[in-house]
mmCIF file of C-alpha atoms in Angstrom:
data_model
loop_
_atom_site.group_PDB
_atom_site.id
_atom_site.type_symbol
_atom_site.label_atom_id
_atom_site.label_comp_id
_atom_site.label_asym_id
_atom_site.label_seq_id
_atom_site.Cartn_x
_atom_site.Cartn_y
_atom_site.Cartn_z
ATOM 1 C CA UNK H 1 -14.563 -2.300 -1.933
ATOM 2 C CA UNK H 2 -17.110 -5.070 -2.069
ATOM 3 C CA UNK H 3 -17.611 -4.584 -5.750
ATOM 4 C CA UNK H 4 -13.891 -4.658 -6.345
ATOM 5 C CA UNK H 5 -13.707 -7.430 -8.881
ATOM 6 C CA UNK H 6 -10.241 -8.827 -9.086
ATOM 7 C CA UNK H 7 -9.083 -10.110 -12.386
ATOM 8 C CA UNK H 8 -8.902 -13.857 -12.881
ATOM 9 C CA UNK H 9 -5.555 -15.188 -12.087
ATOM 10 C CA UNK H 10 -3.057 -14.976 -14.909
ATOM 11 C CA UNK H 11 -4.251 -11.517 -15.921
ATOM 12 C CA UNK H 12 -4.127 -10.249 -12.393
ATOM 13 C CA UNK H 13 -0.356 -10.101 -12.670
ATOM 14 C CA UNK H 14 -0.469 -7.653 -15.563
ATOM 15 C CA UNK H 15 -3.224 -5.672 -13.881
ATOM 16 C CA UNK H 16 -1.352 -5.374 -10.617
ATOM 17 C CA UNK H 17 1.908 -4.557 -12.316
ATOM 18 C CA UNK H 18 0.404 -1.713 -14.308
ATOM 19 C CA UNK H 19 -1.683 -0.471 -11.424
ATOM 20 C CA UNK H 20 1.332 -0.427 -9.170
ATOM 21 C CA UNK H 21 3.360 1.448 -11.753
ATOM 22 C CA UNK H 22 0.669 4.087 -12.119
ATOM 23 C CA UNK H 23 0.265 4.407 -8.394
ATOM 24 C CA UNK H 24 3.989 4.711 -7.829
ATOM 25 C CA UNK H 25 4.400 7.234 -10.593
ATOM 26 C CA UNK H 26 1.551 9.448 -9.371
ATOM 27 C CA UNK H 27 2.458 9.156 -5.713
ATOM 28 C CA UNK H 28 6.118 9.620 -6.479
ATOM 29 C CA UNK H 29 5.224 12.694 -8.511
ATOM 30 C CA UNK H 30 3.373 14.217 -5.573
ATOM 31 C CA UNK H 31 6.048 13.472 -3.001
ATOM 32 C CA UNK H 32 8.998 14.315 -5.202
ATOM 33 C CA UNK H 33 7.493 17.624 -6.277
ATOM 34 C CA UNK H 34 7.337 18.706 -2.649
ATOM 35 C CA UNK H 35 10.801 17.385 -1.975
ATOM 36 C CA UNK H 36 12.316 19.020 -5.023
ATOM 37 C CA UNK H 37 10.596 22.284 -4.187
ATOM 38 C CA UNK H 38 12.027 22.304 -0.707
ATOM 39 C CA UNK H 39 15.520 21.219 -1.662
ATOM 40 C CA UNK H 40 16.086 23.851 -4.340
ATOM 41 C CA UNK H 41 17.858 27.172 -3.917
ATOM 42 C CA UNK H 42 15.684 30.187 -3.161
ATOM 43 C CA UNK H 43 13.659 31.823 -5.921
ATOM 44 C CA UNK H 44 10.424 30.556 -7.360
ATOM 45 C CA UNK H 45 11.947 29.693 -10.720
ATOM 46 C CA UNK H 46 14.674 27.595 -9.205
ATOM 47 C CA UNK H 47 12.193 25.904 -6.966
ATOM 48 C CA UNK H 48 9.769 25.040 -9.732
ATOM 49 C CA UNK H 49 12.567 23.783 -11.929
ATOM 50 C CA UNK H 50 14.024 21.728 -9.091
ATOM 51 C CA UNK H 51 10.640 20.237 -8.422
ATOM 52 C CA UNK H 52 10.237 19.344 -12.098
ATOM 53 C CA UNK H 53 13.678 17.749 -12.211
ATOM 54 C CA UNK H 54 12.973 15.725 -9.106
ATOM 55 C CA UNK H 55 9.711 14.471 -10.572
ATOM 56 C CA UNK H 56 11.287 13.574 -13.881
ATOM 57 C CA UNK H 57 14.168 11.678 -12.327
ATOM 58 C CA UNK H 58 12.549 10.000 -9.365
ATOM 59 C CA UNK H 59 8.884 9.367 -10.140
ATOM 60 C CA UNK H 60 9.455 6.813 -12.928
ATOM 61 C CA UNK H 61 12.016 5.081 -10.753
ATOM 62 C CA UNK H 62 9.561 4.804 -7.922
ATOM 63 C CA UNK H 63 6.883 3.608 -10.319
ATOM 64 C CA UNK H 64 9.268 0.976 -11.615
ATOM 65 C CA UNK H 65 10.089 -0.371 -8.214
ATOM 66 C CA UNK H 66 6.394 -0.399 -7.319
ATOM 67 C CA UNK H 67 5.712 -2.302 -10.515
ATOM 68 C CA UNK H 68 8.369 -4.874 -9.679
ATOM 69 C CA UNK H 69 6.864 -5.325 -6.242
ATOM 70 C CA UNK H 70 3.322 -5.581 -7.565
ATOM 71 C CA UNK H 71 4.183 -7.936 -10.382
ATOM 72 C CA UNK H 72 6.247 -10.281 -8.260
ATOM 73 C CA UNK H 73 3.670 -10.158 -5.500
ATOM 74 C CA UNK H 74 0.776 -11.166 -7.651
ATOM 75 C CA UNK H 75 2.856 -13.746 -9.499
ATOM 76 C CA UNK H 76 3.559 -15.470 -6.189
ATOM 77 C CA UNK H 77 -0.037 -14.933 -5.123
ATOM 78 C CA UNK H 78 -1.341 -16.635 -8.238
ATOM 79 C CA UNK H 79 1.153 -19.475 -7.869
ATOM 80 C CA UNK H 80 -0.020 -20.006 -4.316
ATOM 81 C CA UNK H 81 -3.633 -19.962 -5.399
ATOM 82 C CA UNK H 82 -2.848 -22.649 -7.932
ATOM 83 C CA UNK H 83 -0.790 -24.725 -5.528
ATOM 84 C CA UNK H 84 -3.079 -24.561 -2.526
ATOM 85 C CA UNK H 85 -6.311 -24.487 -4.454
ATOM 86 C CA UNK H 86 -7.900 -21.781 -2.331
ATOM 87 C CA UNK H 87 -7.815 -18.040 -1.883
ATOM 88 C CA UNK H 88 -7.401 -16.698 1.603
ATOM 89 C CA UNK H 89 -5.451 -13.960 3.380
ATOM 90 C CA UNK H 90 -2.561 -16.316 4.022
ATOM 91 C CA UNK H 91 -1.780 -16.313 0.334
ATOM 92 C CA UNK H 92 -1.272 -12.578 0.356
ATOM 93 C CA UNK H 93 0.733 -12.596 3.547
ATOM 94 C CA UNK H 94 3.011 -15.379 2.347
ATOM 95 C CA UNK H 95 3.508 -13.787 -1.005
ATOM 96 C CA UNK H 96 4.259 -10.417 0.590
ATOM 97 C CA UNK H 97 6.930 -12.007 2.727
ATOM 98 C CA UNK H 98 8.364 -13.953 -0.202
ATOM 99 C CA UNK H 99 8.392 -10.877 -2.395
ATOM 100 C CA UNK H 100 10.291 -8.981 0.249
ATOM 101 C CA UNK H 101 12.752 -11.818 0.596
ATOM 102 C CA UNK H 102 13.304 -12.213 -3.135
ATOM 103 C CA UNK H 103 13.792 -8.534 -3.769
ATOM 104 C CA UNK H 104 16.348 -8.307 -0.982
ATOM 105 C CA UNK H 105 18.120 -11.487 -2.074
ATOM 106 C CA UNK H 106 21.204 -9.683 -3.266
ATOM 107 C CA UNK H 107 21.782 -8.061 0.110
ATOM 108 C CA UNK H 108 22.364 -11.267 2.021
ATOM 109 C CA UNK H 109 20.303 -13.516 4.276
ATOM 110 C CA UNK H 110 19.884 -11.050 7.130
ATOM 111 C CA UNK H 111 18.463 -8.387 4.853
ATOM 112 C CA UNK H 112 16.252 -11.014 3.272
ATOM 113 C CA UNK H 113 14.858 -11.976 6.653
ATOM 114 C CA UNK H 114 14.215 -8.377 7.650
ATOM 115 C CA UNK H 115 12.595 -7.512 4.383
ATOM 116 C CA UNK H 116 10.469 -10.645 4.449
ATOM 117 C CA UNK H 117 9.268 -9.841 7.950
ATOM 118 C CA UNK H 118 8.415 -6.329 6.884
ATOM 119 C CA UNK H 119 6.505 -7.474 3.822
ATOM 120 C CA UNK H 120 4.645 -10.117 5.779
ATOM 121 C CA UNK H 121 3.690 -7.757 8.582
ATOM 122 C CA UNK H 122 2.512 -5.074 6.169
ATOM 123 C CA UNK H 123 0.421 -7.503 4.200
ATOM 124 C CA UNK H 124 -1.015 -8.968 7.381
ATOM 125 C CA UNK H 125 -2.003 -5.473 8.525
ATOM 126 C CA UNK H 126 -3.632 -4.722 5.213
ATOM 127 C CA UNK H 127 -5.502 -7.999 5.112
ATOM 128 C CA UNK H 128 -6.626 -7.456 8.683
ATOM 129 C CA UNK H 129 -7.837 -3.962 7.868
ATOM 130 C CA UNK H 130 -9.704 -5.294 4.849
ATOM 131 C CA UNK H 131 -11.381 -8.007 6.892
ATOM 132 C CA UNK H 132 -12.346 -5.559 9.616
ATOM 133 C CA UNK H 133 -13.672 -3.133 7.054
ATOM 134 C CA UNK H 134 -15.807 -5.692 5.282
ATOM 135 C CA UNK H 135 -17.087 -7.033 8.576
ATOM 136 C CA UNK H 136 -17.972 -3.525 9.706
ATOM 137 C CA UNK H 137 -19.643 -2.759 6.401
ATOM 138 C CA UNK H 138 -21.664 -5.942 6.479
ATOM 139 C CA UNK H 139 -22.729 -5.341 10.063
ATOM 140 C CA UNK H 140 -23.896 -1.895 9.031
ATOM 141 C CA UNK H 141 -26.024 -3.328 6.278
ATOM 142 C CA UNK H 142 -27.350 -6.612 7.642
ATOM 143 C CA UNK H 143 -28.848 -7.582 4.314
ATOM 144 C CA UNK H 144 -25.626 -6.830 2.519
ATOM 145 C CA UNK H 145 -23.203 -9.367 1.136
ATOM 146 C CA UNK H 146 -21.314 -11.476 3.609
ATOM 147 C CA UNK H 147 -17.846 -11.081 2.290
ATOM 148 C CA UNK H 148 -15.846 -11.569 5.453
ATOM 149 C CA UNK H 149 -13.763 -14.245 3.788
ATOM 150 C CA UNK H 150 -12.927 -12.148 0.780
ATOM 151 C CA UNK H 151 -9.348 -10.936 0.870
ATOM 152 C CA UNK H 152 -8.833 -7.243 0.405
ATOM 153 C CA UNK H 153 -7.223 -6.072 -2.786
ATOM 154 C CA UNK H 154 -3.577 -6.577 -1.933
ATOM 155 C CA UNK H 155 -2.355 -4.351 -4.677
ATOM 156 C CA UNK H 156 -1.614 -1.135 -2.813
ATOM 157 C CA UNK H 157 0.238 -3.098 -0.220
ATOM 158 C CA UNK H 158 3.536 -3.658 -1.885
ATOM 159 C CA UNK H 159 4.215 -0.035 -2.171
ATOM 160 C CA UNK H 160 5.283 0.967 1.237
ATOM 161 C CA UNK H 161 8.036 -1.460 1.971
ATOM 162 C CA UNK H 162 9.470 -0.750 -1.383
ATOM 163 C CA UNK H 163 9.231 2.945 -0.932
ATOM 164 C CA UNK H 164 11.334 2.797 2.167
ATOM 165 C CA UNK H 165 13.676 0.172 0.914
ATOM 166 C CA UNK H 166 14.884 1.901 -2.207
ATOM 167 C CA UNK H 167 14.963 5.424 -0.924
ATOM 168 C CA UNK X 1 -23.180 11.131 -10.781
ATOM 169 C CA UNK X 2 -25.697 8.338 -11.154
ATOM 170 C CA UNK X 3 -26.065 6.158 -8.122
ATOM 171 C CA UNK X 4 -25.244 2.626 -9.120
ATOM 172 C CA UNK X 5 -27.215 -0.014 -7.327
ATOM 173 C CA UNK X 6 -25.372 -3.150 -6.424
ATOM 174 C CA UNK X 7 -26.586 -6.689 -6.836
ATOM 175 C CA UNK X 8 -27.916 -6.662 -3.287
ATOM 176 C CA UNK X 9 -29.993 -3.534 -3.680
ATOM 177 C CA UNK X 10 -27.635 -1.303 -1.751
ATOM 178 C CA UNK X 11 -26.135 1.887 -3.100
ATOM 179 C CA UNK X 12 -22.541 1.525 -4.188
ATOM 180 C CA UNK X 13 -20.085 4.038 -2.811
ATOM 181 C CA UNK X 14 -19.132 6.756 -5.236
ATOM 182 C CA UNK X 15 -15.680 7.521 -6.490
ATOM 183 C CA UNK X 16 -14.771 10.111 -3.900
ATOM 184 C CA UNK X 17 -16.135 7.912 -1.142
ATOM 185 C CA UNK X 18 -13.865 5.136 -2.250
ATOM 186 C CA UNK X 19 -10.857 7.429 -2.349
ATOM 187 C CA UNK X 20 -11.714 8.623 1.144
ATOM 188 C CA UNK X 21 -12.168 5.092 2.365
ATOM 189 C CA UNK X 22 -8.878 4.099 0.815
ATOM 190 C CA UNK X 23 -7.193 6.967 2.565
ATOM 191 C CA UNK X 24 -8.707 6.064 5.904
ATOM 192 C CA UNK X 25 -7.747 2.444 5.543
ATOM 193 C CA UNK X 26 -4.258 3.291 4.389
ATOM 194 C CA UNK X 27 -3.873 5.743 7.214
ATOM 195 C CA UNK X 28 -4.906 3.133 9.771
ATOM 196 C CA UNK X 29 -2.601 0.516 8.313
ATOM 197 C CA UNK X 30 0.225 3.014 8.080
ATOM 198 C CA UNK X 31 -0.264 4.069 11.686
ATOM 199 C CA UNK X 32 -0.096 0.468 12.835
ATOM 200 C CA UNK X 33 2.935 -0.280 10.707
ATOM 201 C CA UNK X 34 4.588 2.930 11.820
ATOM 202 C CA UNK X 35 3.983 2.043 15.454
ATOM 203 C CA UNK X 36 5.802 -1.254 15.001
ATOM 204 C CA UNK X 37 8.674 -0.246 12.795
ATOM 205 C CA UNK X 38 9.026 3.130 14.435
ATOM 206 C CA UNK X 39 9.375 1.549 17.853
ATOM 207 C CA UNK X 40 12.119 -0.720 16.590
ATOM 208 C CA UNK X 41 14.071 1.963 14.822
ATOM 209 C CA UNK X 42 13.709 4.517 17.624
ATOM 210 C CA UNK X 43 14.857 1.992 20.198
ATOM 211 C CA UNK X 44 17.776 1.109 17.996
ATOM 212 C CA UNK X 45 19.033 4.647 17.768
ATOM 213 C CA UNK X 46 18.840 4.903 21.534
ATOM 214 C CA UNK X 47 15.692 6.871 22.328
ATOM 215 C CA UNK X 48 14.084 6.305 25.702
ATOM 216 C CA UNK X 49 11.194 7.735 27.683
ATOM 217 C CA UNK X 50 9.435 10.843 26.433
ATOM 218 C CA UNK X 51 11.771 11.143 23.499
ATOM 219 C CA UNK X 52 10.798 7.654 22.410
ATOM 220 C CA UNK X 53 7.103 8.533 22.518
ATOM 221 C CA UNK X 54 7.719 11.577 20.342
ATOM 222 C CA UNK X 55 9.809 9.628 17.876
ATOM 223 C CA UNK X 56 7.303 6.826 17.552
ATOM 224 C CA UNK X 57 4.445 9.287 17.150
ATOM 225 C CA UNK X 58 6.284 11.116 14.403
ATOM 226 C CA UNK X 59 7.048 7.905 12.545
ATOM 227 C CA UNK X 60 3.439 6.818 12.908
ATOM 228 C CA UNK X 61 2.082 10.034 11.455
ATOM 229 C CA UNK X 62 4.610 10.006 8.640
ATOM 230 C CA UNK X 63 3.985 6.467 7.579
ATOM 231 C CA UNK X 64 0.256 6.873 7.995
ATOM 232 C CA UNK X 65 0.302 9.856 5.686
ATOM 233 C CA UNK X 66 2.483 8.176 3.097
ATOM 234 C CA UNK X 67 0.512 4.984 3.156
ATOM 235 C CA UNK X 68 -2.810 6.765 3.071
ATOM 236 C CA UNK X 69 -1.774 8.865 0.096
ATOM 237 C CA UNK X 70 -0.641 5.870 -1.873
ATOM 238 C CA UNK X 71 -3.703 3.864 -0.950
ATOM 239 C CA UNK X 72 -6.042 6.650 -1.994
ATOM 240 C CA UNK X 73 -4.229 6.963 -5.313
ATOM 241 C CA UNK X 74 -4.550 3.220 -5.705
ATOM 242 C CA UNK X 75 -8.289 3.503 -5.129
ATOM 243 C CA UNK X 76 -8.565 6.543 -7.359
ATOM 244 C CA UNK X 77 -6.934 5.021 -10.417
ATOM 245 C CA UNK X 78 -9.410 2.193 -10.632
ATOM 246 C CA UNK X 79 -12.768 3.833 -10.381
#
C-alpha cells in the first residue's frame, strides 16, 4: 500500500469513479451470481440462467451506485484539499459523511443524518485501519518509509454504505 | 514474477499479497463496522442476551465478508 500513488487531484475523481464502477460491477457480479443461483427454481439450467439474469440486471446497477459514491466522494475530498490546503484523514472522513448526506438528501433530514453518520464512521474505520497498517508495516521494517501521516486509499470505502443503502 | 525493489531498498509486496492484505484489512474494517451497526439494528428489533450476541456475530461476519471481498477486488483491479 505504501507504493499506492494516488492521482493528483482533479484526475483522482475520474480514477476513483472508474475504479469504483469496476469494483462494484465485479463484486456485484460475484454476489449476484450466488444470489441468482440460490433464488432460481430447481434444475441446473434454470439456476444458471437465473444467475446470469441476476448478474445482468443487478451488477451494472451496483457498479453505477458505487461509481456515484466514489465520484462524489473524491470530488468532495479534492474540494476539501483545495479549501484546507492539506491532506489528512479528516478530509476523507468529512467527505464520506457529506457524501452519505448528499446521496440521502431526497429521503429527508433524518435519513441524511443517519447516512452521514454511517459514511463518516466507515471512513473513519478505514482511515484508522490504514494508519494502523502503515504504522505496523513501518515498525516491521525500521528503515522503511515513515508514512504514518499518509491517508489510506479511500476508494474502496464508499462501497459498503452504498451497497446496503440501495439494496 | 520479478521482485520489484522500492525506493527504500525493500521488496514490494506482490499482487497476490496485496489482494490478501486488502482482504484482511477489509475484513477487519467490516467486522468493526458490523459490530457497531449490527448492535444497533439487533437492539432495535428487540434482541437481548444470548440472542443479541448471535445476531451481532452474524452481522459482523457478514459485513466482514462483504467488505473484505470488495476491498480485495479494489486492490486487485489496480495492480
